Tab-separated table of C-alpha atoms and ligand atoms in Angstrom:
chain	number	residue	atom	x	y	z
A	1	MET	CA	84.871	89.846	34.661
A	2	LYS	CA	87.922	90.435	32.655
A	3	ASN	CA	91.038	91.569	34.811
A	4	VAL	CA	88.847	92.137	38.118
A	5	ALA	CA	89.515	89.938	41.015
A	6	LEU	CA	87.565	89.849	44.423
A	7	LEU	CA	88.635	89.461	48.079
A	8	ILE	CA	86.597	89.020	50.953
A	9	LEU	CA	88.009	91.097	53.608
A	10	ALA	CA	85.060	90.838	56.113
A	11	GLY	CA	86.627	88.314	58.580
A	12	ALA	CA	89.853	90.696	59.316
A	13	VAL	CA	87.502	93.149	60.038
A	14	LEU	CA	85.262	91.936	62.209
A	15	ALA	CA	88.092	91.241	64.553
A	16	GLY	CA	89.378	94.797	65.227
A	17	CYS	CA	85.969	96.497	64.495
A	18	THR	CA	85.871	98.387	68.055
A	19	THR	CA	84.798	101.981	66.870
A	20	GLY	CA	81.947	102.935	68.379
A	21	ASN	CA	79.860	104.694	65.958
A	22	VAL	CA	80.303	101.913	63.379
A	23	LYS	CA	77.663	99.351	62.424
A	24	VAL	CA	79.374	95.749	63.095
A	25	SER	CA	76.975	94.373	60.732
A	26	ASP	CA	77.909	96.640	57.704
A	27	PHE	CA	81.229	94.702	57.845
A	28	SER	CA	80.043	91.484	56.707
A	29	SER	CA	79.863	92.829	53.102
A	30	VAL	CA	83.205	94.153	53.039
A	31	LYS	CA	85.243	93.410	49.702
A	32	GLY	CA	88.288	93.928	48.121
A	33	TYR	CA	88.877	94.305	44.411
A	34	THR	CA	91.928	93.875	42.260
A	35	LEU	CA	92.329	95.446	39.021
A	36	THR	CA	94.868	94.667	36.554
A	37	ASN	CA	96.105	95.481	33.078
A	38	LYS	CA	98.064	94.128	30.268
A	39	ASN	CA	101.040	96.076	31.637
A	40	GLY	CA	101.047	94.432	34.859
A	41	MET	CA	99.597	97.636	36.773
A	42	GLU	CA	97.729	96.546	39.692
A	43	VAL	CA	95.176	98.420	41.662
A	44	LYS	CA	93.316	97.463	44.701
A	45	ILE	CA	89.885	98.849	45.909
A	46	THR	CA	87.820	98.530	49.122
A	47	ASN	CA	84.243	99.181	49.381
A	48	TYR	CA	84.963	100.330	52.690
A	49	GLY	CA	85.152	103.905	51.819
A	50	ALA	CA	85.476	103.507	48.406
A	51	THR	CA	88.959	103.374	49.061
A	52	ILE	CA	91.919	102.762	46.770
A	53	THR	CA	94.553	100.757	49.066
A	54	SER	CA	97.094	99.998	46.570
A	55	ILE	CA	98.641	101.070	43.247
A	56	ILE	CA	101.328	99.122	41.649
A	57	VAL	CA	102.918	100.572	38.604
A	58	PRO	CA	106.709	100.197	36.850
A	59	ASP	CA	109.557	102.915	37.100
A	60	ARG	CA	111.557	103.387	34.104
A	61	GLU	CA	113.601	100.280	34.573
A	62	GLY	CA	110.216	98.060	34.739
A	63	ASN	CA	110.425	97.788	38.623
A	64	MET	CA	107.254	97.512	40.315
A	65	ALA	CA	106.782	99.694	43.453
A	66	ASP	CA	103.183	100.438	45.215
A	67	VAL	CA	103.052	104.436	44.927
A	68	ALA	CA	99.791	104.715	47.487
A	69	LEU	CA	99.634	104.902	51.080
A	70	GLY	CA	97.243	102.031	52.463
A	71	TYR	CA	96.443	99.343	54.848
A	72	ASP	CA	95.877	95.421	53.745
A	73	SER	CA	92.398	94.921	55.517
A	74	ALA	CA	89.755	97.177	56.545
A	75	ASP	CA	90.040	96.863	60.271
A	76	GLN	CA	93.215	98.865	59.836
A	77	TYR	CA	91.390	101.753	58.469
A	78	VAL	CA	88.848	101.668	61.260
A	79	ASN	CA	91.350	101.503	64.213
A	80	ALA	CA	93.942	103.428	62.840
A	81	LEU	CA	95.491	105.957	65.565
A	82	VAL	CA	94.666	108.530	62.966
A	83	ARG	CA	92.013	108.324	60.300
A	84	ASP	CA	93.744	110.438	57.641
A	85	TYR	CA	91.317	109.546	54.486
A	86	PHE	CA	94.013	107.318	52.832
A	87	GLY	CA	92.856	106.362	49.500
A	88	ALA	CA	89.167	106.886	50.293
A	89	VAL	CA	86.469	109.064	48.730
A	90	VAL	CA	85.703	112.063	50.836
A	91	GLY	CA	82.152	113.978	51.151
A	92	ARG	CA	79.668	114.600	50.647
A	93	TYR	CA	81.607	117.937	51.093
A	94	GLY	CA	85.494	117.334	50.432
A	95	ASN	CA	87.506	119.768	52.514
A	96	ARG	CA	86.202	122.333	54.787
A	97	ILE	CA	82.958	124.241	55.381
A	98	ALA	CA	83.135	127.148	57.758
A	99	GLU	CA	81.894	126.383	61.190
A	100	GLY	CA	79.896	123.964	59.669
A	101	LYS	CA	77.167	126.010	58.385
A	102	PHE	CA	75.555	126.928	55.319
A	103	SER	CA	72.179	127.765	53.681
A	104	ILE	CA	70.291	126.700	50.513
A	105	ASP	CA	67.346	128.650	49.239
A	106	GLY	CA	67.517	130.717	52.839
A	107	LYS	CA	67.167	127.818	54.915
A	108	GLU	CA	69.936	127.038	57.364
A	109	TYR	CA	71.730	123.691	57.661
A	110	THR	CA	74.323	122.572	60.489
A	111	LEU	CA	77.159	119.979	60.326
A	112	ALA	CA	78.712	117.964	62.265
A	113	THR	CA	81.930	119.751	62.977
A	114	ASN	CA	85.043	117.526	63.221
A	115	ASN	CA	88.083	119.898	62.524
A	116	GLY	CA	88.097	122.554	65.429
A	117	GLU	CA	84.795	124.582	64.594
A	118	ASN	CA	84.945	123.575	61.135
A	119	HIS	CA	83.448	120.513	58.969
A	120	LEU	CA	85.884	118.490	57.004
A	121	HIS	CA	85.549	115.637	54.340
A	122	GLY	CA	81.998	115.006	55.171
A	123	GLY	CA	82.132	115.023	59.035
A	124	LEU	CA	82.308	112.382	61.730
A	125	MET	CA	81.123	109.564	59.620
A	126	GLY	CA	81.832	110.785	56.003
A	127	PHE	CA	81.955	108.584	52.911
A	128	ASP	CA	85.319	107.503	53.541
A	129	LYS	CA	84.256	105.548	56.846
A	130	VAL	CA	81.229	103.902	55.447
A	131	VAL	CA	80.603	100.579	53.677
A	132	TRP	CA	79.363	101.041	50.026
A	133	THR	CA	77.302	98.447	47.859
A	134	ALA	CA	80.023	96.975	45.145
A	135	GLN	CA	79.310	95.709	41.709
A	136	THR	CA	81.850	94.422	39.304
A	137	VAL	CA	81.677	96.349	35.859
A	138	GLU	CA	84.032	95.510	32.680
A	139	ASN	CA	87.481	96.342	33.860
A	140	GLY	CA	86.533	97.894	37.231
A	141	VAL	CA	84.077	98.215	40.177
A	142	LYS	CA	81.071	100.630	40.762
A	143	LEU	CA	80.702	101.393	44.532
A	144	SER	CA	77.321	103.176	45.382
A	145	TYR	CA	75.908	104.585	48.376
A	146	LEU	CA	72.908	106.040	49.899
A	147	ALA	CA	73.902	108.793	51.933
A	148	LYS	CA	70.225	109.781	53.960
A	149	ASP	CA	68.416	112.992	54.505
A	150	GLY	CA	70.156	114.385	57.727
A	151	GLU	CA	73.385	112.342	57.714
A	152	GLU	CA	76.145	114.345	59.255
A	153	GLY	CA	73.749	117.329	58.959
A	154	TYR	CA	73.098	117.418	55.243
A	155	PRO	CA	69.874	117.662	53.516
A	156	GLY	CA	68.563	115.246	51.049
A	157	ASN	CA	69.079	111.556	50.634
A	158	LEU	CA	71.903	111.457	48.017
A	159	MET	CA	72.269	108.498	46.029
A	160	LEU	CA	76.164	108.405	44.920
A	161	SER	CA	78.278	106.057	43.046
A	162	VAL	CA	81.879	106.043	41.834
A	163	THR	CA	82.809	103.806	39.372
A	164	TYR	CA	86.745	103.065	39.139
A	165	THR	CA	88.039	101.265	36.030
A	166	LEU	CA	91.821	100.799	35.073
A	167	THR	CA	92.500	100.976	31.342
A	168	ASP	CA	95.488	99.744	29.047
A	169	ASP	CA	96.844	103.299	29.254
A	170	ASN	CA	97.471	102.723	32.997
A	171	GLU	CA	94.834	105.134	33.759
A	172	ILE	CA	92.350	104.829	36.814
A	173	VAL	CA	89.217	106.537	35.940
A	174	MET	CA	87.029	107.596	38.522
A	175	HIS	CA	83.365	108.549	37.482
A	176	TYR	CA	81.277	109.884	40.448
A	177	GLU	CA	77.557	110.350	39.668
A	178	ALA	CA	74.934	111.259	42.112
A	179	THR	CA	70.905	112.375	42.461
A	180	THR	CA	69.012	113.763	45.423
A	181	ASP	CA	65.577	114.260	46.368
A	182	LYS	CA	65.997	117.603	48.141
A	183	ALA	CA	68.291	120.448	47.255
A	184	THR	CA	71.699	119.739	48.759
A	185	ILE	CA	75.610	120.158	48.180
A	186	VAL	CA	77.984	117.809	46.962
A	187	ASN	CA	81.698	117.939	46.385
A	188	VAL	CA	83.629	114.341	46.582
A	189	THR	CA	87.027	113.571	45.784
A	190	ASN	CA	89.482	110.616	46.006
A	191	HIS	CA	92.125	111.304	48.872
A	192	THR	CA	94.897	109.096	48.012
A	193	TYR	CA	98.349	109.950	49.139
A	194	PHE	CA	100.928	109.293	46.725
A	195	ASN	CA	104.986	108.692	46.841
A	196	LEU	CA	106.294	107.776	43.286
A	197	LYS	CA	109.044	106.323	44.892
A	198	GLY	CA	106.944	103.742	46.844
A	199	GLU	CA	104.803	104.189	49.999
A	200	GLY	CA	106.762	104.673	53.257
A	201	SER	CA	109.880	105.958	51.077
A	202	ASP	CA	111.214	109.229	52.491
A	203	THR	CA	109.945	112.653	51.807
A	204	VAL	CA	107.921	114.015	48.463
A	205	LEU	CA	110.041	117.312	48.806
A	206	ASP	CA	111.984	115.906	45.675
A	207	HIS	CA	109.131	115.174	43.691
A	208	VAL	CA	108.328	117.719	40.494
A	209	LEU	CA	105.122	119.280	40.357
A	210	GLN	CA	103.365	121.248	37.767
A	211	ILE	CA	99.870	122.702	38.484
A	212	ASN	CA	97.652	124.125	35.640
A	213	GLY	CA	96.435	127.069	38.029
A	214	SER	CA	97.611	130.778	38.092
A	215	LYS	CA	95.209	131.536	40.777
A	216	THR	CA	94.793	130.224	44.416
A	217	THR	CA	91.996	130.517	47.070
A	218	PRO	CA	94.028	131.846	50.286
A	219	VAL	CA	92.969	130.803	53.532
A	220	ASP	CA	93.050	131.873	57.062
A	221	ALA	CA	94.362	130.042	60.113
A	222	GLY	CA	91.681	127.445	60.110
A	223	LEU	CA	92.423	126.764	56.332
A	224	ILE	CA	89.115	128.182	55.228
A	225	PRO	CA	89.329	130.310	52.054
A	226	THR	CA	88.814	134.219	52.481
A	227	GLY	CA	86.782	134.665	49.516
A	228	GLU	CA	89.951	136.308	47.777
A	229	PHE	CA	91.718	134.899	44.678
A	230	ALA	CA	95.588	135.257	44.779
A	231	ASP	CA	97.777	135.392	41.706
A	232	VAL	CA	100.772	132.666	42.011
A	233	THR	CA	103.006	134.738	40.038
A	234	GLY	CA	106.337	135.599	42.180
A	235	THR	CA	105.027	133.437	45.303
A	236	PRO	CA	105.704	129.857	46.331
A	237	PHE	CA	102.593	128.826	44.623
A	238	ASP	CA	103.524	129.432	41.221
A	239	PHE	CA	103.653	125.585	39.888
A	240	ARG	CA	102.757	126.537	36.405
A	241	GLN	CA	106.335	125.701	35.307
A	242	PRO	CA	107.281	122.285	36.733
A	243	LYS	CA	109.067	122.951	40.256
A	244	VAL	CA	110.658	120.949	43.086
A	245	ILE	CA	108.271	120.524	46.086
A	246	GLY	CA	110.875	121.053	48.522
A	247	LYS	CA	111.892	124.668	46.951
A	248	ASP	CA	109.807	126.746	48.643
A	249	ILE	CA	107.844	124.502	51.032
A	250	ASN	CA	109.434	126.525	54.364
A	251	ALA	CA	109.320	129.986	52.612
A	252	ASN	CA	108.493	132.949	54.682
A	253	ASP	CA	105.140	133.286	53.553
A	254	GLN	CA	102.000	133.666	55.703
A	255	GLN	CA	100.053	131.086	53.521
A	256	ILE	CA	102.768	128.647	53.776
A	257	LYS	CA	102.788	128.974	57.477
A	258	TYR	CA	99.220	128.444	57.608
A	259	GLY	CA	99.403	125.031	55.837
A	260	PRO	CA	101.953	124.827	57.115
A	261	GLY	CA	103.340	124.114	54.075
A	262	TYR	CA	101.234	123.031	50.764
A	263	ASP	CA	97.553	122.752	51.743
A	264	HIS	CA	95.568	125.043	49.331
A	265	ASN	CA	93.242	124.947	46.531
A	266	TRP	CA	94.351	125.990	43.059
A	267	VAL	CA	91.720	127.473	40.364
A	268	LEU	CA	92.465	125.559	37.307
A	269	ASP	CA	93.202	127.585	34.191
A	270	ARG	CA	90.809	125.565	32.190
A	271	LYS	CA	89.861	126.095	28.223
A	272	GLY	CA	86.366	124.439	28.738
A	273	GLY	CA	84.414	121.933	30.366
A	274	GLY	CA	85.537	118.515	29.484
A	275	LEU	CA	88.666	116.556	30.936
A	276	GLU	CA	91.606	118.506	30.901
A	277	LEU	CA	94.963	118.332	32.534
A	278	ALA	CA	95.232	119.484	36.164
A	279	ALA	CA	98.536	118.596	37.427
A	280	THR	CA	101.544	116.547	36.851
A	281	LEU	CA	103.955	114.859	39.191
A	282	TYR	CA	107.324	113.483	38.512
A	283	GLU	CA	109.717	111.671	40.589
A	284	PRO	CA	113.268	111.864	38.730
A	285	LYS	CA	115.122	108.806	40.478
A	286	SER	CA	112.282	106.241	39.435
A	287	GLY	CA	111.026	108.473	36.348
A	288	ARG	CA	107.752	107.777	37.445
A	289	VAL	CA	105.008	110.304	36.352
A	290	LEU	CA	101.417	111.239	37.642
A	291	GLU	CA	99.336	113.098	35.731
A	292	VAL	CA	95.816	114.447	36.852
A	293	PHE	CA	92.772	114.837	34.491
A	294	THR	CA	89.522	116.137	35.588
A	295	GLU	CA	86.611	117.947	34.676
A	296	GLU	CA	86.584	119.848	38.013
A	297	PRO	CA	87.374	123.570	38.470
A	298	CYS	CA	89.856	123.264	41.084
A	299	ILE	CA	92.650	120.949	42.572
A	300	GLN	CA	93.896	120.724	46.455
A	301	PHE	CA	97.831	120.208	46.746
A	302	TYR	CA	97.970	118.793	50.228
A	303	SER	CA	101.669	117.975	51.008
A	304	GLY	CA	101.054	115.557	53.808
A	305	ASN	CA	102.007	118.001	56.520
A	306	PHE	CA	99.911	116.446	59.115
A	307	LEU	CA	101.121	113.042	58.809
A	308	GLN	CA	103.446	112.570	62.032
A	309	GLY	CA	105.719	109.196	61.552
A	310	ASN	CA	103.291	107.542	63.921
A	311	LEU	CA	101.500	105.245	61.209
A	312	THR	CA	102.698	102.143	59.257
A	313	GLY	CA	101.362	100.934	56.333
A	314	LYS	CA	101.035	97.507	54.643
A	315	SER	CA	104.688	97.380	53.846
A	316	GLY	CA	105.556	98.104	57.482
A	317	ARG	CA	107.245	101.254	56.705
A	318	VAL	CA	106.621	104.339	58.585
A	319	TRP	CA	104.643	107.171	56.847
A	320	ASN	CA	106.589	110.556	57.971
A	321	ARG	CA	105.773	113.991	57.503
A	322	ARG	CA	105.443	115.000	54.107
A	323	SER	CA	106.216	111.344	53.113
A	324	ALA	CA	103.152	111.630	50.869
A	325	LEU	CA	100.947	114.110	48.944
A	326	CYS	CA	97.379	114.358	47.724
A	327	LEU	CA	96.032	116.059	44.604
A	328	GLU	CA	92.432	116.316	45.049
A	329	THR	CA	90.070	117.786	42.372
A	330	GLN	CA	87.124	119.633	43.605
A	331	HIS	CA	85.128	122.632	44.007
A	332	ALA	CA	86.722	124.955	46.441
A	333	PRO	CA	86.662	124.652	50.042
A	334	ASP	CA	83.736	126.240	51.468
A	335	SER	CA	82.351	127.026	48.102
A	336	ILE	CA	78.604	127.342	49.500
A	337	ASN	CA	79.409	130.166	51.641
A	338	HIS	CA	80.160	132.060	48.478
A	339	GLU	CA	77.502	130.866	46.137
A	340	GLY	CA	76.576	133.249	43.606
A	341	GLU	CA	79.959	135.196	43.850
A	342	ALA	CA	81.925	135.435	40.645
A	343	GLY	CA	84.701	132.633	40.227
A	344	TRP	CA	82.634	130.208	42.548
A	345	PRO	CA	80.979	127.558	40.624
A	346	SER	CA	77.854	126.384	42.345
A	347	VAL	CA	77.720	123.381	44.273
A	348	ILE	CA	74.217	122.793	44.918
A	349	LEU	CA	72.927	119.948	43.265
A	350	ARG	CA	68.702	119.917	43.040
A	351	PRO	CA	66.243	117.048	42.421
A	352	GLY	CA	66.027	116.281	38.947
A	353	GLU	CA	69.620	117.241	38.095
A	354	LYS	CA	72.677	114.857	37.952
A	355	TYR	CA	76.139	115.392	39.475
A	356	ASP	CA	78.381	113.727	37.018
A	357	THR	CA	81.991	114.463	37.107
A	358	THR	CA	85.381	112.464	36.163
A	359	THR	CA	88.928	112.591	37.267
A	360	ILE	CA	91.669	110.241	36.008
A	361	TYR	CA	94.863	109.274	37.564
A	362	LYS	CA	97.468	108.598	34.474
A	363	PHE	CA	100.781	106.947	35.288
A	364	SER	CA	103.592	106.405	32.679
A	365	VAL	CA	107.557	107.033	33.207
A	366	LYS	CA	109.881	109.328	31.329
B	1	LIG	C1	93.308	117.545	53.176
B	1	LIG	C2	93.263	118.644	53.782
B	1	LIG	C3	93.849	118.652	55.108
B	1	LIG	C4	93.856	117.805	56.191
B	1	LIG	C5	94.016	116.054	55.389
B	1	LIG	C6	93.994	115.315	55.988
B	1	LIG	O1	92.413	117.421	52.209
B	1	LIG	O2	93.353	119.776	53.034
B	1	LIG	O3	93.900	120.017	55.528
B	1	LIG	O4	92.689	117.980	56.604
B	1	LIG	O5	93.158	116.291	54.105
B	1	LIG	O6	94.585	115.007	57.028
C-alpha cells in the first residue's frame, strides 16, 4: 500500500498489560501504522483506541516537529497514571451525559459513570480503551469496532469505523461511519492534544485561536450544559476574531472558573451541512497552522486544564498544565437530554440509518 507502513506493537503491550478490565488476548492484535505524504509529513496511528500517536509536520523553515501528545507503545497508553484519551477516538458518546442517564422512545438507559456522577467519553471501557480491527486502505487505515448491545450501558450493537487518510495537502481526513440494530446514541470524535511548537513544549497560551462560533452551551459546575445558549459577544469566549488563548483564560468569569479555563462547547456558525471550517489554530514562532474542518454542528475547545505535569510522552518531556489543547468536533455534550429542543440536533441513530461524518485536521504554515 502506497505511503502506509505497518508496525506490530503487540510484544511491547503484553509486557505491561496489568489493567484489570483489559482482555490480554486482544493485545496480540495491536498494530501501529505510519502514514507519510510527499511533503514528509508523517502520522502514526494505532488500532488500540483508534489512536493518533504522532503527527510530524514542518514549521515555516521546514524544521519538523511532533505536534501531538502520545506514547510510543500501546502499553504506555494502557498503564498511564492518567488515561486522558490522548489522540484516541472517544465514544460511543463523546463528552458528558448527566448522571449517565437518558431515554429513547420512553425507555430509560443507565450508563457507566466515570466522572463523578456523570458519564464521560464512553465510560469505563470506552472506544479509546479497546482494540479495533485494522485494514489498510489507499493512503490510510480503516479501523472498525463492534460495540456490543449493553456495553457501558448503551443500547444496540453498534458497528463503527473510522478511516484515517493522509493527503498531499497535509490533511488528516477522519471519516466515521456507523450502523446499529437498535435505536442508540452516537457522538464520536478524535481527542488529539496539540501543541504546535512540538509536544512537551511549554504552554499553548501563546497559540492564537479562531473559532467560527458565536454561541456556546454554558455549563454547571459538573461541566454539564444548562440547556441555554450564550452569545460570545463581550465574553472570554469570543474567538470569532483570532485571539491569543492566554488573553482571557484566567478571566473573572463564572464559566471560565468552572473550566477551569476553556472546556466548553461552541455551536458553529454553519452555512450548510457539508465540510466547513470550524477553527484555526496558529503558533506565531513556528508559523504552524492547524485548520479544523467538519460536518459536525459543534466543537469542544479544551485547553488542557487537567494535565498536571505528572506524565511524560514519547520524547521524555513532561506534559504540564495547559501545554496542549484539544479541538473536538461533536454534537453538544448531554444532547440526548435535550432531544427535540430547538438548537439541539438529534444524536439518535436508528436501525436502517447510517451515521456518516467527516472531520479534517489540515496543517500549513504562514
Ligand atoms: C475533554 C473534556 C474535559 C476532560 C478531558 C479529558 O474532552 O471536555 O472536561 O474530561 O476531555 O481529561
